[in-house]
Each structure stands twice: as C-alpha cells, then as structure tokens.
mmCIF file of C-alpha atoms in Angstrom:
data_model
loop_
_atom_site.group_PDB
_atom_site.id
_atom_site.type_symbol
_atom_site.label_atom_id
_atom_site.label_comp_id
_atom_site.label_asym_id
_atom_site.label_seq_id
_atom_site.Cartn_x
_atom_site.Cartn_y
_atom_site.Cartn_z
ATOM 1 C CA UNK A 179 23.614 142.753 24.384
ATOM 2 C CA UNK A 180 26.118 143.552 27.120
ATOM 3 C CA UNK A 181 29.913 143.271 27.077
ATOM 4 C CA UNK A 182 31.343 140.146 28.689
ATOM 5 C CA UNK A 183 33.906 140.275 31.468
ATOM 6 C CA UNK A 184 36.391 138.632 29.115
ATOM 7 C CA UNK A 185 35.947 141.394 26.537
ATOM 8 C CA UNK A 186 36.447 144.041 29.203
ATOM 9 C CA UNK A 187 39.565 142.231 30.387
ATOM 10 C CA UNK A 188 40.929 142.234 26.827
ATOM 11 C CA UNK A 189 40.385 145.987 26.595
ATOM 12 C CA UNK A 190 42.113 146.582 29.938
ATOM 13 C CA UNK A 191 45.112 144.497 28.870
ATOM 14 C CA UNK A 192 45.321 146.351 25.562
ATOM 15 C CA UNK A 193 45.425 149.619 27.470
ATOM 16 C CA UNK A 194 48.182 148.331 29.749
ATOM 17 C CA UNK A 195 50.379 146.697 27.097
ATOM 18 C CA UNK A 196 49.690 148.828 23.989
ATOM 19 C CA UNK A 197 49.968 145.799 21.730
ATOM 20 C CA UNK A 198 47.657 142.986 20.635
ATOM 21 C CA UNK A 199 50.431 140.407 20.871
ATOM 22 C CA UNK A 200 51.520 141.366 24.394
ATOM 23 C CA UNK A 201 47.912 141.696 25.584
ATOM 24 C CA UNK A 202 47.115 138.233 24.178
ATOM 25 C CA UNK A 203 50.149 136.794 25.943
ATOM 26 C CA UNK A 204 49.036 138.352 29.250
ATOM 27 C CA UNK A 205 45.516 136.951 28.739
ATOM 28 C CA UNK A 206 46.905 133.490 27.842
ATOM 29 C CA UNK A 207 44.978 133.419 24.553
ATOM 30 C CA UNK A 208 45.940 133.633 20.890
ATOM 31 C CA UNK A 209 46.194 137.029 19.246
ATOM 32 C CA UNK A 210 43.280 136.268 16.846
ATOM 33 C CA UNK A 211 41.098 135.302 19.824
ATOM 34 C CA UNK A 212 41.865 138.566 21.604
ATOM 35 C CA UNK A 213 41.346 140.592 18.428
ATOM 36 C CA UNK A 214 38.010 138.870 17.844
ATOM 37 C CA UNK A 215 36.926 139.636 21.415
ATOM 38 C CA UNK A 216 37.787 143.326 20.999
ATOM 39 C CA UNK A 217 35.890 143.484 17.687
ATOM 40 C CA UNK A 218 32.835 141.945 19.359
ATOM 41 C CA UNK A 219 33.104 144.543 22.134
ATOM 42 C CA UNK A 220 33.118 147.267 19.476
ATOM 43 C CA UNK A 221 29.975 145.798 17.920
ATOM 44 C CA UNK A 222 28.254 145.744 21.318
ATOM 45 C CA UNK A 223 29.234 149.357 22.064
ATOM 46 C CA UNK A 224 28.562 150.538 18.524
ATOM 47 C CA UNK A 225 31.870 152.408 18.298
ATOM 48 C CA UNK A 226 35.571 151.616 17.837
ATOM 49 C CA UNK A 227 37.538 151.291 21.072
ATOM 50 C CA UNK A 228 41.050 151.141 19.597
ATOM 51 C CA UNK A 229 42.930 152.792 16.769
ATOM 52 C CA UNK A 230 45.012 150.180 14.995
ATOM 53 C CA UNK A 231 48.284 151.396 13.498
ATOM 54 C CA UNK A 232 51.427 149.503 12.590
ATOM 55 C CA UNK A 233 53.175 148.430 15.766
ATOM 56 C CA UNK A 234 50.984 150.536 18.014
ATOM 57 C CA UNK A 235 47.539 150.401 19.623
ATOM 58 C CA UNK A 236 45.865 153.465 21.065
ATOM 59 C CA UNK A 237 42.476 153.678 22.754
ATOM 60 C CA UNK A 238 39.835 155.939 21.266
ATOM 61 C CA UNK A 239 37.885 158.320 23.488
ATOM 62 C CA UNK A 240 35.136 155.687 23.740
ATOM 63 C CA UNK A 241 37.744 153.024 24.460
ATOM 64 C CA UNK A 242 39.399 155.076 27.213
ATOM 65 C CA UNK A 243 36.058 155.686 28.934
ATOM 66 C CA UNK A 244 35.090 152.019 28.524
ATOM 67 C CA UNK A 245 38.449 150.969 29.981
ATOM 68 C CA UNK A 246 38.012 153.265 32.984
ATOM 69 C CA UNK A 247 34.623 151.748 33.734
ATOM 70 C CA UNK A 248 35.879 148.235 32.958
ATOM 71 C CA UNK A 249 38.559 148.540 35.647
ATOM 72 C CA UNK A 250 35.875 149.169 38.252
ATOM 73 C CA UNK A 251 33.680 146.318 36.991
ATOM 74 C CA UNK A 252 36.588 143.858 36.949
ATOM 75 C CA UNK A 253 37.794 144.963 40.395
ATOM 76 C CA UNK A 254 34.339 144.467 41.914
ATOM 77 C CA UNK A 255 34.042 141.071 40.215
ATOM 78 C CA UNK A 256 37.384 139.972 41.661
ATOM 79 C CA UNK A 257 36.189 141.209 45.056
ATOM 80 C CA UNK A 258 33.064 139.075 44.696
ATOM 81 C CA UNK A 259 35.023 135.930 43.876
ATOM 82 C CA UNK A 260 37.531 136.455 46.692
ATOM 83 C CA UNK A 261 34.760 137.207 49.205
ATOM 84 C CA UNK A 262 32.874 134.053 48.211
ATOM 85 C CA UNK A 263 35.991 131.908 48.539
ATOM 86 C CA UNK A 264 36.781 133.256 51.989
ATOM 87 C CA UNK A 265 33.232 133.540 53.331
ATOM 88 C CA UNK A 266 33.277 133.022 57.077
ATOM 89 C CA UNK A 267 37.078 133.030 57.177
ATOM 90 C CA UNK A 268 38.291 136.601 57.677
ATOM 91 C CA UNK A 269 41.834 137.440 56.615
ATOM 92 C CA UNK A 270 42.366 134.218 54.721
ATOM 93 C CA UNK A 271 43.418 133.680 51.144
ATOM 94 C CA UNK A 272 45.122 136.307 49.015
ATOM 95 C CA UNK A 273 45.237 139.916 50.226
ATOM 96 C CA UNK A 274 47.107 142.479 48.116
ATOM 97 C CA UNK A 275 48.278 145.265 50.396
ATOM 98 C CA UNK A 276 50.132 148.431 49.509
ATOM 99 C CA UNK A 277 52.160 150.450 52.008
ATOM 100 C CA UNK A 278 54.072 153.722 51.816
ATOM 101 C CA UNK A 279 57.893 153.621 52.201
ATOM 102 C CA UNK A 280 57.933 155.990 55.204
ATOM 103 C CA UNK A 281 55.866 153.436 57.154
ATOM 104 C CA UNK A 282 56.792 150.010 55.755
ATOM 105 C CA UNK A 283 60.238 149.471 57.393
ATOM 106 C CA UNK A 284 58.924 150.423 60.830
ATOM 107 C CA UNK A 285 55.371 149.039 60.977
ATOM 108 C CA UNK A 286 55.753 145.727 59.141
ATOM 109 C CA UNK A 287 58.424 144.141 61.392
ATOM 110 C CA UNK A 288 56.226 144.882 64.409
ATOM 111 C CA UNK A 289 52.988 143.552 62.920
ATOM 112 C CA UNK A 290 53.688 140.786 60.400
ATOM 113 C CA UNK A 291 54.730 138.080 62.915
ATOM 114 C CA UNK A 292 51.493 138.532 64.869
ATOM 115 C CA UNK A 293 49.373 138.530 61.704
ATOM 116 C CA UNK A 294 51.017 135.335 60.536
ATOM 117 C CA UNK A 295 50.391 133.681 63.903
ATOM 118 C CA UNK A 296 46.767 134.844 64.231
ATOM 119 C CA UNK A 297 45.798 134.304 60.581
ATOM 120 C CA UNK A 298 47.871 131.385 59.251
ATOM 121 C CA UNK A 299 45.740 131.079 56.083
ATOM 122 C CA UNK A 300 46.367 134.684 55.058
ATOM 123 C CA UNK A 301 48.535 135.048 51.945
ATOM 124 C CA UNK A 302 49.716 138.651 52.079
ATOM 125 C CA UNK A 303 51.202 140.196 48.940
ATOM 126 C CA UNK A 304 52.875 143.523 49.779
ATOM 127 C CA UNK A 305 53.656 146.385 47.394
ATOM 128 C CA UNK A 306 55.667 149.361 48.670
ATOM 129 C CA UNK A 307 55.005 152.571 46.745
ATOM 130 C CA UNK A 308 54.132 156.251 47.040
ATOM 131 C CA UNK A 309 50.615 157.260 48.080
ATOM 132 C CA UNK A 310 49.332 158.485 44.675
ATOM 133 C CA UNK A 311 50.229 155.200 42.991
ATOM 134 C CA UNK A 312 48.757 153.153 45.848
ATOM 135 C CA UNK A 313 45.470 155.079 45.613
ATOM 136 C CA UNK A 314 45.426 154.486 41.858
ATOM 137 C CA UNK A 315 46.058 150.789 42.506
ATOM 138 C CA UNK A 316 43.130 150.635 44.933
ATOM 139 C CA UNK A 317 40.775 152.279 42.462
ATOM 140 C CA UNK A 318 41.932 150.044 39.611
ATOM 141 C CA UNK A 319 41.438 146.890 41.682
ATOM 142 C CA UNK A 320 45.151 146.056 41.665
ATOM 143 C CA UNK A 321 45.262 146.337 45.472
ATOM 144 C CA UNK A 322 42.759 145.254 48.131
ATOM 145 C CA UNK A 323 43.955 147.728 50.769
ATOM 146 C CA UNK A 324 46.835 150.072 51.500
ATOM 147 C CA UNK A 325 48.553 151.487 54.567
ATOM 148 C CA UNK A 326 48.874 155.231 54.005
ATOM 149 C CA UNK A 327 49.188 158.409 56.086
ATOM 150 C CA UNK A 328 46.574 161.138 56.409
ATOM 151 C CA UNK A 329 45.784 163.901 55.777
ATOM 152 C CA UNK A 330 45.592 163.020 52.083
ATOM 153 C CA UNK A 331 42.739 163.921 49.736
ATOM 154 C CA UNK A 332 41.484 160.690 48.131
ATOM 155 C CA UNK A 333 37.820 160.701 47.009
ATOM 156 C CA UNK A 334 36.300 157.245 46.722
ATOM 157 C CA UNK A 335 38.580 155.819 49.403
ATOM 158 C CA UNK A 336 37.566 154.792 52.935
ATOM 159 C CA UNK A 337 39.881 154.031 55.839
ATOM 160 C CA UNK A 338 40.276 152.628 59.351
ATOM 161 C CA UNK A 339 42.703 154.109 61.863
ATOM 162 C CA UNK A 340 45.876 152.375 63.032
ATOM 163 C CA UNK A 341 47.283 155.251 65.084
ATOM 164 C CA UNK A 342 48.911 158.694 65.157
ATOM 165 C CA UNK A 343 52.569 159.290 64.411
ATOM 166 C CA UNK A 344 54.260 162.463 65.652
ATOM 167 C CA UNK A 345 56.674 164.206 63.286
ATOM 168 C CA UNK A 346 59.971 165.330 64.856
ATOM 169 C CA UNK A 347 62.757 167.629 63.715
ATOM 170 C CA UNK A 348 66.202 166.148 63.068
ATOM 171 C CA UNK A 349 69.356 168.283 62.973
ATOM 172 C CA UNK A 350 73.099 167.646 62.737
ATOM 173 C CA UNK A 351 75.131 167.734 65.935
ATOM 174 C CA UNK A 352 76.401 171.287 66.481
ATOM 175 C CA UNK A 353 73.508 172.939 64.683
ATOM 176 C CA UNK A 354 71.606 175.600 66.719
ATOM 177 C CA UNK A 355 68.451 173.467 66.546
ATOM 178 C CA UNK A 356 70.332 170.559 68.132
ATOM 179 C CA UNK A 357 70.540 172.361 71.478
ATOM 180 C CA UNK A 358 68.520 170.799 74.335
ATOM 181 C CA UNK A 359 64.847 171.696 74.472
ATOM 182 C CA UNK A 360 61.902 171.769 72.113
ATOM 183 C CA UNK A 361 61.994 173.770 68.886
ATOM 184 C CA UNK A 362 60.153 177.069 69.170
ATOM 185 C CA UNK A 363 57.893 178.314 66.348
ATOM 186 C CA UNK A 364 59.787 180.350 63.777
ATOM 187 C CA UNK A 365 63.237 178.969 64.612
ATOM 188 C CA UNK A 366 63.193 176.516 61.704
ATOM 189 C CA UNK A 367 64.134 178.212 58.414
ATOM 190 C CA UNK A 368 62.974 177.024 55.004
ATOM 191 C CA UNK A 369 66.432 177.494 53.504
ATOM 192 C CA UNK A 370 67.924 174.989 55.984
ATOM 193 C CA UNK A 371 65.532 172.180 55.071
ATOM 194 C CA UNK A 372 66.325 168.910 53.369
ATOM 195 C CA UNK A 373 63.151 167.103 52.359
ATOM 196 C CA UNK A 374 62.070 163.880 50.762
ATOM 197 C CA UNK A 375 61.406 163.989 47.039
ATOM 198 C CA UNK A 376 58.019 165.082 45.704
ATOM 199 C CA UNK A 377 55.412 162.338 46.045
ATOM 200 C CA UNK A 378 56.223 161.467 49.669
ATOM 201 C CA UNK A 379 53.209 162.624 51.679
ATOM 202 C CA UNK A 380 55.350 162.962 54.850
ATOM 203 C CA UNK A 381 57.012 165.956 53.227
ATOM 204 C CA UNK A 382 53.754 167.867 52.778
ATOM 205 C CA UNK A 383 52.289 166.759 56.117
ATOM 206 C CA UNK A 384 55.330 167.988 58.044
ATOM 207 C CA UNK A 385 55.397 171.355 56.285
ATOM 208 C CA UNK A 386 51.648 171.850 56.715
ATOM 209 C CA UNK A 387 51.915 170.949 60.408
ATOM 210 C CA UNK A 388 54.304 173.846 61.101
ATOM 211 C CA UNK A 389 52.885 176.171 58.417
ATOM 212 C CA UNK A 390 56.021 176.341 56.256
ATOM 213 C CA UNK A 391 56.595 176.295 52.520
ATOM 214 C CA UNK A 392 59.056 173.972 50.838
ATOM 215 C CA UNK A 393 62.417 175.512 49.893
ATOM 216 C CA UNK A 394 62.707 176.525 46.245
ATOM 217 C CA UNK A 395 65.591 176.758 43.808
ATOM 218 C CA UNK A 396 67.931 174.574 41.786
ATOM 219 C CA UNK A 397 70.320 173.907 44.684
ATOM 220 C CA UNK A 398 67.681 172.398 47.001
ATOM 221 C CA UNK A 399 68.583 168.946 48.308
ATOM 222 C CA UNK A 400 66.026 166.138 48.156
ATOM 223 C CA UNK A 401 66.316 162.603 49.519
ATOM 224 C CA UNK A 402 64.844 159.429 48.037
ATOM 225 C CA UNK A 403 64.291 157.725 51.411
ATOM 226 C CA UNK A 404 64.361 158.379 55.148
ATOM 227 C CA UNK A 405 67.635 156.465 55.457
ATOM 228 C CA UNK A 406 69.252 158.738 52.855
ATOM 229 C CA UNK A 407 67.714 161.754 54.590
ATOM 230 C CA UNK A 408 69.386 160.884 57.911
ATOM 231 C CA UNK A 409 72.743 160.464 56.178
ATOM 232 C CA UNK A 410 72.394 163.882 54.535
ATOM 233 C CA UNK A 411 71.522 165.533 57.862
ATOM 234 C CA UNK A 412 74.403 163.723 59.579
ATOM 235 C CA UNK A 413 76.750 165.140 56.930
ATOM 236 C CA UNK A 414 75.680 168.649 57.919
ATOM 237 C CA UNK A 415 73.735 169.449 54.757
ATOM 238 C CA UNK A 416 70.701 170.743 56.652
ATOM 239 C CA UNK A 417 67.816 169.869 58.951
ATOM 240 C CA UNK A 418 64.714 167.814 58.261
ATOM 241 C CA UNK A 419 61.788 165.827 59.675
ATOM 242 C CA UNK A 420 61.457 162.236 60.883
ATOM 243 C CA UNK A 421 58.340 160.310 61.925
ATOM 244 C CA UNK A 422 58.383 159.106 65.521
ATOM 245 C CA UNK A 423 57.979 155.479 64.427
ATOM 246 C CA UNK A 424 61.263 155.730 62.525
ATOM 247 C CA UNK A 425 63.022 157.232 65.548
ATOM 248 C CA UNK A 426 61.688 154.449 67.808
ATOM 249 C CA UNK A 427 62.979 151.908 65.281
ATOM 250 C CA UNK A 428 66.497 153.335 65.661
ATOM 251 C CA UNK A 429 66.800 155.277 62.414
ATOM 252 C CA UNK A 430 68.108 158.368 64.262
ATOM 253 C CA UNK A 431 70.705 156.456 66.305
ATOM 254 C CA UNK A 432 73.390 157.967 64.055
ATOM 255 C CA UNK A 433 75.857 159.842 66.314
ATOM 256 C CA UNK A 434 75.819 162.779 63.918
ATOM 257 C CA UNK A 435 72.139 163.665 64.356
ATOM 258 C CA UNK A 436 69.827 164.874 67.108
ATOM 259 C CA UNK A 437 66.029 164.716 67.153
ATOM 260 C CA UNK A 438 63.867 167.368 68.779
ATOM 261 C CA UNK A 439 60.142 167.818 69.455
ATOM 262 C CA UNK A 440 58.317 170.976 68.414
ATOM 263 C CA UNK A 441 57.306 173.274 71.299
ATOM 264 C CA UNK A 442 53.940 174.187 69.771
ATOM 265 C CA UNK A 443 51.350 171.603 68.772
ATOM 266 C CA UNK A 444 53.486 168.951 67.116
ATOM 267 C CA UNK A 445 52.798 168.041 63.484
ATOM 268 C CA UNK A 446 51.293 164.569 63.211
ATOM 269 C CA UNK A 447 50.140 162.142 60.600
ATOM 270 C CA UNK A 448 47.438 159.518 61.010
ATOM 271 C CA UNK A 449 48.376 156.015 59.843
ATOM 272 C CA UNK A 450 45.403 154.157 58.362
ATOM 273 C CA UNK A 451 44.420 151.143 56.305
ATOM 274 C CA UNK A 452 42.572 152.394 53.225
ATOM 275 C CA UNK A 453 40.361 150.600 50.697
ATOM 276 C CA UNK A 454 38.168 151.387 47.719
ATOM 277 C CA UNK A 455 34.632 152.480 48.628
ATOM 278 C CA UNK A 456 32.249 149.585 48.092
ATOM 279 C CA UNK A 457 34.957 146.926 48.267
ATOM 280 C CA UNK A 458 33.854 143.549 49.620
ATOM 281 C CA UNK A 459 37.209 143.419 51.470
ATOM 282 C CA UNK A 460 36.278 146.410 53.671
ATOM 283 C CA UNK A 461 35.558 144.279 56.760
ATOM 284 C CA UNK A 462 38.919 142.533 56.380
ATOM 285 C CA UNK A 463 40.699 145.863 55.926
ATOM 286 C CA UNK A 464 39.144 147.082 59.183
ATOM 287 C CA UNK A 465 40.228 143.871 60.895
ATOM 288 C CA UNK A 466 43.748 144.347 59.536
ATOM 289 C CA UNK A 467 43.846 147.900 60.904
ATOM 290 C CA UNK A 468 42.733 146.655 64.318
ATOM 291 C CA UNK A 469 45.406 143.933 64.350
ATOM 292 C CA UNK A 470 48.094 146.473 63.410
ATOM 293 C CA UNK A 471 46.832 148.943 66.009
ATOM 294 C CA UNK A 472 47.061 146.344 68.774
ATOM 295 C CA UNK A 473 50.556 145.324 67.653
#
C-alpha cells in the first residue's frame, strides 16, 4: 500500500498548524476524518508520525521526514494539475510569484501593465519577502516562481536572467564621498556604513562586490527598507548602497543625498526569475523573465 495524496496533505497541515482541529479546519474536513487519515498513514508507513499530547501535536522523526517528502510530492502534483489546465496557453491561470523587497517597488510598476496586456488570462498572485523565505516557498510548492537577485546559493533552484543591476554608493550632502567623481577603492570605511537588516541579499552582494566586511558592534545602524535607508543617509547617519533600479525610479531624489559610482569594477547583482528544479512551470517562468527583460 502507498500513502494517498489526501493523507500526505493531512500530515502537511498538521505540521503547519500544530493542532488536529486547526488542520481539519484548513482541510475542510471534520477532526475525526483527519485523525483517521493520519492513523491510516501511520499504518501504511508502519510507524507513528505524530506525538499526541494535550493541546499540542508534534511530528516524530519519521513524521518530519515524511512531511518533507510530502511537500515535494504535493508541489509536483499541483504543478501537474496546473500544467494540464493551462496546456497550450502559456502564462494563463494562477501563477504564484514571489519577489524580493529591494526589487518589487521598482520592477513591478514597469512590467505589470505589459504582462496584463499581453497575457489577459494570467492571474498573478504576488508575495513580497526576503530571499531565504522565497526559496523555501519555492521548494515547498507554495510559490511557482520568484524574482530574486544573484549571487545567492540555492541548490535545487533554476533561474532565467532578467538583467544586471549596478550597485551605487549613496552619501549625505557634505560628506567627503559626496564630492564629484567616482569613489576610489579604499575610500569607503566600514564604520561609516548603514546597511539593510540581515536577510536582505543586497547587503551581502554590495559588500562582496567591494570586498568589505559588515560593520560590527551594538551601535551599528540597520534599516528595514531602502526607503528608510535613504532617510537615514539624508539625516547624516552614514553612507550606504542603492541599486541602480531604485535610483532610476527616483528613490535618491532626496535633496540630502548624493549617489556615486565606484571607480573600480562596480558591484552588481543579477536579477532573475527562479523556480524549483523539475517544476512544470519552468517554461512559463522563462517566458515571464523574457517579458520582464523586454519591459
């Protein structure tokens, strides 16, 4: 005997909700029906998958491994259904797309109108989040594709290129780095930097591009978004980095800041559409990357 997709779905929901009642509600079945399905799964596997305690449900080691594999099976099954529904009609139906916050406000306004016009049957559901959570969403089948920035180490993920995005320095007016001309190597000091919070890949890509380490200490400033970052630089708190797409979109139009290129080879990031290896939506993800590249 093999587990059914329904049983695997029950296990996944139990893992997500930590409760039989909440998992049953999410599955739109009664709690006894869900409990019976989990018990049948345990009989098929020959081992318990959950530890049942009052008010709490925890997966066993077998259950955790089964859940990890179930996520992949369920994701591929959803891919199959969606591909069959949209056979011969690329970029139609539901497409769940993630996008990082240092790209979303600048790329989406330029590309969504054209996508809507060219693919009127496309129902795009967009989730903005940090790269690690988007990659996890791709692998778990919660997302069909994601717009991220490389370099980023993500085994099991494939991608198609949208384009390169230069990373610039941004300094407050009156700062030595705000003088006319490109920034020479070594003139940017770690102690002057204001960076985005941990988890934003732009932070690491910019530092790696100029071979610098992040500032350390309890009094280091960190911004939650690029908009906050510009405000902090404008207030004279330090210098930082901005992607060229944000500068073109007017984010650095603040009178209190100046942007400068780097004199040496400028740090860059590559903007791509990524998807889970083996996904049946790969061709559509490539088509999406091409449409965004042309826009």
